[in-house]
Short mmCIF file of C-alpha atoms in Angstrom, two decimals:
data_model
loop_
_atom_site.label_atom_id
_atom_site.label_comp_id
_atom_site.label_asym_id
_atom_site.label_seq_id
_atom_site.Cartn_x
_atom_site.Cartn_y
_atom_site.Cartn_z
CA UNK A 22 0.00 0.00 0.00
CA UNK A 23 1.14 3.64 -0.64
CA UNK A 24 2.17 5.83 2.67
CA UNK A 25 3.70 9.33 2.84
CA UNK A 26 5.73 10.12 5.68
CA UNK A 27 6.20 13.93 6.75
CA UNK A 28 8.28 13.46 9.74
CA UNK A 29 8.67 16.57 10.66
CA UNK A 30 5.22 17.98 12.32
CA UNK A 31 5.89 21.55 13.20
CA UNK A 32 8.93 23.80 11.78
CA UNK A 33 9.43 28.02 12.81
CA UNK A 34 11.94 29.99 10.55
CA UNK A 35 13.02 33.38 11.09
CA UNK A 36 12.50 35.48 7.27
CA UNK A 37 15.44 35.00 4.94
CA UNK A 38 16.27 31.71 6.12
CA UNK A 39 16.21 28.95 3.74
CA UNK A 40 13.96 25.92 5.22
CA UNK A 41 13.39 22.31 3.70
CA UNK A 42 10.47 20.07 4.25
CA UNK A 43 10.70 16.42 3.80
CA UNK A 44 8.64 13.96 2.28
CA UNK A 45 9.55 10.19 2.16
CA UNK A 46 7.40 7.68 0.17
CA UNK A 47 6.68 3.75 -0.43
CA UNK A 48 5.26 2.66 -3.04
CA UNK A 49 5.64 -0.85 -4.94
CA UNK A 50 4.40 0.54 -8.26
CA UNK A 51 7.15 1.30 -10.67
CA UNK A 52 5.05 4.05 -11.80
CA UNK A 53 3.73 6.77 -9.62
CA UNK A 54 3.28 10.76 -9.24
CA UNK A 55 4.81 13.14 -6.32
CA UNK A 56 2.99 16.07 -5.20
CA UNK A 57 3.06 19.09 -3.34
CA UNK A 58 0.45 21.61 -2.14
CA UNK A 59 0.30 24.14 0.57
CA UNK A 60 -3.07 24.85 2.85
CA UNK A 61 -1.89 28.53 3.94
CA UNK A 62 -4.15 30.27 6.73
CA UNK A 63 -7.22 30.80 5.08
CA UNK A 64 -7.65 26.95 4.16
CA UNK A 65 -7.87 26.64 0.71
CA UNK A 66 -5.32 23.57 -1.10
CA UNK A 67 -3.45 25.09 -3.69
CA UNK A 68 -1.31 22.78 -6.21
CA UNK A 69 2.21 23.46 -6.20
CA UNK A 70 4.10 20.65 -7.55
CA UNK A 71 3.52 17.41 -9.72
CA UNK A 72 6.59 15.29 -10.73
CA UNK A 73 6.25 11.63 -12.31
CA UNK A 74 8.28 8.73 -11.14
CA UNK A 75 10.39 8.64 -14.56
CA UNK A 76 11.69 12.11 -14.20
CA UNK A 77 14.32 12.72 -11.08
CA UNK A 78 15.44 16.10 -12.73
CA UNK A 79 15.22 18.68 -9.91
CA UNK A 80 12.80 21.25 -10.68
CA UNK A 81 13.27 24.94 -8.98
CA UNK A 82 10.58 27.81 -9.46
CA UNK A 83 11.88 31.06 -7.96
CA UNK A 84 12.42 30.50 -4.59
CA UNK A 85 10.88 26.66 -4.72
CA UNK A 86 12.78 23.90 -5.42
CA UNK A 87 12.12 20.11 -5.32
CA UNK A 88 14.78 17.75 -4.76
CA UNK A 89 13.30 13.84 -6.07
CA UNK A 90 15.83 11.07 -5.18
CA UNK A 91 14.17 7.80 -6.05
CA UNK A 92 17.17 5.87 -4.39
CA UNK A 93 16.17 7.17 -0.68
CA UNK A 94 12.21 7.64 -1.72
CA UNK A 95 12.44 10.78 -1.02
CA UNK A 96 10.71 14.24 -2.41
CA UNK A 97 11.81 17.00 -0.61
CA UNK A 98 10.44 20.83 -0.97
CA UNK A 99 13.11 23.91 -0.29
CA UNK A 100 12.12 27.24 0.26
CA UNK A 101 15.26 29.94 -0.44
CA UNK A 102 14.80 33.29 1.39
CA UNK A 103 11.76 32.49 3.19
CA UNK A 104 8.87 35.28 3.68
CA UNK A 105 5.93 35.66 5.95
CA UNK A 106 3.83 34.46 3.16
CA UNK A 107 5.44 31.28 3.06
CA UNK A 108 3.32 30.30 6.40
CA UNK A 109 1.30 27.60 5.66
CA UNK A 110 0.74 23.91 6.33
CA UNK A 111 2.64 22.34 3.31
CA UNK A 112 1.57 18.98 2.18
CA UNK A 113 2.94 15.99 0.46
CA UNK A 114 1.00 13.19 -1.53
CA UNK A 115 1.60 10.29 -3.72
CA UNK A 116 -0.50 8.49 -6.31
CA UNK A 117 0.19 5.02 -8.01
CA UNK A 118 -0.03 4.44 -11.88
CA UNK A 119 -3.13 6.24 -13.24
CA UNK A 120 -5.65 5.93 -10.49
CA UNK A 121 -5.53 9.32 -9.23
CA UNK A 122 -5.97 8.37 -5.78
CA UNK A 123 -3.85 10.91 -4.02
CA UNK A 124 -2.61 9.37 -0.66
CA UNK A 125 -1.62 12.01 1.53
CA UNK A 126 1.34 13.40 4.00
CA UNK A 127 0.03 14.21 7.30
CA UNK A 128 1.49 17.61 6.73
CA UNK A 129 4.06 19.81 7.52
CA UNK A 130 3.20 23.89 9.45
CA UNK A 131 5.96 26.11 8.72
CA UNK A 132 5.57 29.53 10.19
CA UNK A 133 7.85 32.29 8.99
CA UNK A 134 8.60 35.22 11.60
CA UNK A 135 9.92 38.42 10.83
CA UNK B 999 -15.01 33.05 -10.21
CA UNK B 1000 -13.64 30.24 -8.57
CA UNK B 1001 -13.10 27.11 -10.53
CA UNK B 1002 -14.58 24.94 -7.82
CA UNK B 1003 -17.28 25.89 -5.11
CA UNK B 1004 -18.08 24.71 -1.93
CA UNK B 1005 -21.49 24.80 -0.05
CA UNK B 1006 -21.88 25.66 2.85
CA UNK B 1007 -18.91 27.05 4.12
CA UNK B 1008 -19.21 26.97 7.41
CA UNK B 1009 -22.00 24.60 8.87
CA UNK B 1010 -22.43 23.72 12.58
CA UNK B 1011 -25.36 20.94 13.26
CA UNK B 1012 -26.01 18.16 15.71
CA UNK B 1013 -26.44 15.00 16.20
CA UNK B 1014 -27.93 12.82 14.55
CA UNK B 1015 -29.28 15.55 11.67
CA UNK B 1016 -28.78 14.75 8.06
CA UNK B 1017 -26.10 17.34 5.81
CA UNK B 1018 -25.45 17.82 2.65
CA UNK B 1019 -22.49 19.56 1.17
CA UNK B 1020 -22.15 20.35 -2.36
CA UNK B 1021 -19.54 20.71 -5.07
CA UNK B 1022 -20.04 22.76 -8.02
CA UNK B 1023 -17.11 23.24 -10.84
CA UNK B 1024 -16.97 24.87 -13.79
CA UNK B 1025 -13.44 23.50 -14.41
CA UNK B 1026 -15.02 21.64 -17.24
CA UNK B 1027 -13.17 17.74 -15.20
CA UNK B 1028 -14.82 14.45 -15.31
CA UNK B 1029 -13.28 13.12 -12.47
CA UNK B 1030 -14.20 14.58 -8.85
CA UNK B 1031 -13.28 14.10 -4.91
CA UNK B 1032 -14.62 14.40 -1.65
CA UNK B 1033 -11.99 13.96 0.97
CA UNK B 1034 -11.30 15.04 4.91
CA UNK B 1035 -9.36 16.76 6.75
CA UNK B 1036 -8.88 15.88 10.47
CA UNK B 1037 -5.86 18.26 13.09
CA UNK B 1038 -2.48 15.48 12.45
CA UNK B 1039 -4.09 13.53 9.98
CA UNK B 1040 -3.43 15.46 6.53
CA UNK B 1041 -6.33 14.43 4.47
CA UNK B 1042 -8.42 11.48 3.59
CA UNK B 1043 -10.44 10.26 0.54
CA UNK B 1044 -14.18 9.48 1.53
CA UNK B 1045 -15.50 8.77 -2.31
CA UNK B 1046 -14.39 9.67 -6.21
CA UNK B 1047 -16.38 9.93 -9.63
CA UNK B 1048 -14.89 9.24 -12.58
CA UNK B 1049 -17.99 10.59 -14.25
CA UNK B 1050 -21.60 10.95 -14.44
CA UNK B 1051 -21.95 6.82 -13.48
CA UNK B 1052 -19.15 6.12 -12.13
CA UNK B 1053 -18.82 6.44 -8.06
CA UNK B 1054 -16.02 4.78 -5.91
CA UNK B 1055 -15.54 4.00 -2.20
CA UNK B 1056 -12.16 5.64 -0.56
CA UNK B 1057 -10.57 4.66 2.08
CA UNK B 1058 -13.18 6.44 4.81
CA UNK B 1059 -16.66 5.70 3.11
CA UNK B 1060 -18.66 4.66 6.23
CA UNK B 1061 -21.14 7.01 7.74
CA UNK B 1062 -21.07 9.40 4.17
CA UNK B 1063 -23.11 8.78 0.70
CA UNK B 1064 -22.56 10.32 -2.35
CA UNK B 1065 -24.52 11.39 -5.44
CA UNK B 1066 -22.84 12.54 -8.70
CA UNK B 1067 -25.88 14.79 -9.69
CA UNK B 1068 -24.45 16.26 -13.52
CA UNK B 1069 -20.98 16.45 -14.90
CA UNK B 1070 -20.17 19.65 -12.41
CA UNK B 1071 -22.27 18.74 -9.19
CA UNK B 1072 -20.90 15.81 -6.88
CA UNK B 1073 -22.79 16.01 -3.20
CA UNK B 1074 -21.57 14.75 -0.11
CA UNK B 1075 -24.38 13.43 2.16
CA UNK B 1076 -23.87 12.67 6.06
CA UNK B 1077 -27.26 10.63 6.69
CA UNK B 1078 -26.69 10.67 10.19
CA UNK B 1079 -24.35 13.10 11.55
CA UNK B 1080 -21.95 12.13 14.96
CA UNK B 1081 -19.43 14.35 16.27
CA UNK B 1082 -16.43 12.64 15.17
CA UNK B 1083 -17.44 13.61 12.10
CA UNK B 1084 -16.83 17.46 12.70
CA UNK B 1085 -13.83 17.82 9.95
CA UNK B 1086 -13.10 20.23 7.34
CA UNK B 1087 -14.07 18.61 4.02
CA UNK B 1088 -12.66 19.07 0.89
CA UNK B 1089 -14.19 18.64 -2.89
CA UNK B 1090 -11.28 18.19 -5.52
CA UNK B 1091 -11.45 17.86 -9.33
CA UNK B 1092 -9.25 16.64 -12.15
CA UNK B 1093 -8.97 15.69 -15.98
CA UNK B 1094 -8.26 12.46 -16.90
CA UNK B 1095 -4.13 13.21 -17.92
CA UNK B 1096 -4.36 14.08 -21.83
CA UNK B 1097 -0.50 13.19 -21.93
CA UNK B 1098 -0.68 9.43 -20.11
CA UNK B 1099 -0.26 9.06 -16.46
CA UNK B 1100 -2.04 10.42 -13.45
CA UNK B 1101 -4.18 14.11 -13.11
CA UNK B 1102 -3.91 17.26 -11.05
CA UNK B 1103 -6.30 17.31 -8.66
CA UNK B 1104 -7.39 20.95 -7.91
CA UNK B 1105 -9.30 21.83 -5.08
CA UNK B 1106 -12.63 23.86 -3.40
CA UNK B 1107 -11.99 26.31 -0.73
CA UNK B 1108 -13.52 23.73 1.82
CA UNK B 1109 -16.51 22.99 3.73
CA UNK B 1110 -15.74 23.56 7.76
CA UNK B 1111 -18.46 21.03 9.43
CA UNK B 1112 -19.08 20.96 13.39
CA UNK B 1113 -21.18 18.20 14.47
CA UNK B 1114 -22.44 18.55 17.89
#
């Protein structure tokens, strides 16, 4: 069965400081899809992230970046600079071949303070 | 406009009363989602459509019912509420992937529900 793992429950960053959240996965599919998506304060889920088990290229958008090592399961999400806006719960999920069942992290708070 | 609505809100209603939350989306997707989200637990999957026919059991169906009205409308029913089902619930939607693989899923702004 699929599982995400967010060990880390709770982290607090002072702005400017460069923070990584980790995300490590099982899965015995061959095939299968990473994700990322942050719930900031006001609730809503908004999509940040989709990477495909063939493709371990790192991907970086601005300050984002997403570091996929297949060899330790891992898909972890670093945040350069980090702002007040970056305060949010960040979560990671995981679905197998084409089923679209996301299976989800148990999430990650980050709070930025100024 | 949002892409994907939520109602209600915010509802707050006791025991034993029957709810209904609905999902609108003009997004245009086949395939929609009605999930959980519990303090800890991250979130859930209660039932998915793949379309209009199509509904699916998730991996919390038990106390919830579902009815995939139209193409856009999917509606979460509680028949008979308890309290530990006061959760904020989520209604997600996605394409079936054009390119092969898996979709997107993009979701509402979220339903809070107290139960009491």
């Amino acid at each position: 069965a699929q599982k995400v793992t967010q060990a880390q429950t709770e982290i607090s960053v002072v702005e400017k400081e460069d923070v990584t959240l980790d995300c490590v996965y099982e899965t015995r599919d061959t095939t299968y899809y990473l994700f990322w998506y942050k719930q900031p304060p006001s609730g809503e889920l908004v999509f940040l992230i989709r990477r495909n088990s063939f493709d371990e290229q790192n991907e970086i958008s601005g300050r984002y970046s997403w570091n996929f090592q297949k060899s330790t399961s891992s898909f972890n999400f670093t945040i350069t600079a980090s702002q007040v806006v970056d305060s949010a719960v960040y979560f990671c999920a995981l679905s197998e071949g084409a089923n679209s069942k996301l299976t989800f992290g148990k999430g990650i708070t980050l709070s930025v303070r100024p | 406009d949002a892409d994907v609505t939520q109602t209600p809100r915010n509802r707050i209603t006791k025991t034993g009363k029957r709810i209904m939350l609905e999902c609108s989306q003009t997004k245009g997707h086949d395939r929609m989602y009605w999930y959980r989200q519990d303090p800890g637990l991250g979130l859930r999957l209660i039932y998915y459509s793949f379309d209009v026919k199509d509904i699916n059991k998730g991996e919390i169906s038990d106390g919830y019912s579902v009815s995939r009205q139209a193409q856009a409308k999917f509606s979460l029913s509680l028949e008979s509420a308890i309290p530990n089902q006061t959760a904020l619930y989520f209604c997600a939607t996605s394409d079936l992937a054009t390119s092969g693989g898996t979709d997107t899923q993009y979701f509402g702004p979220g339903t809070r529900l107290t139960v009491l």
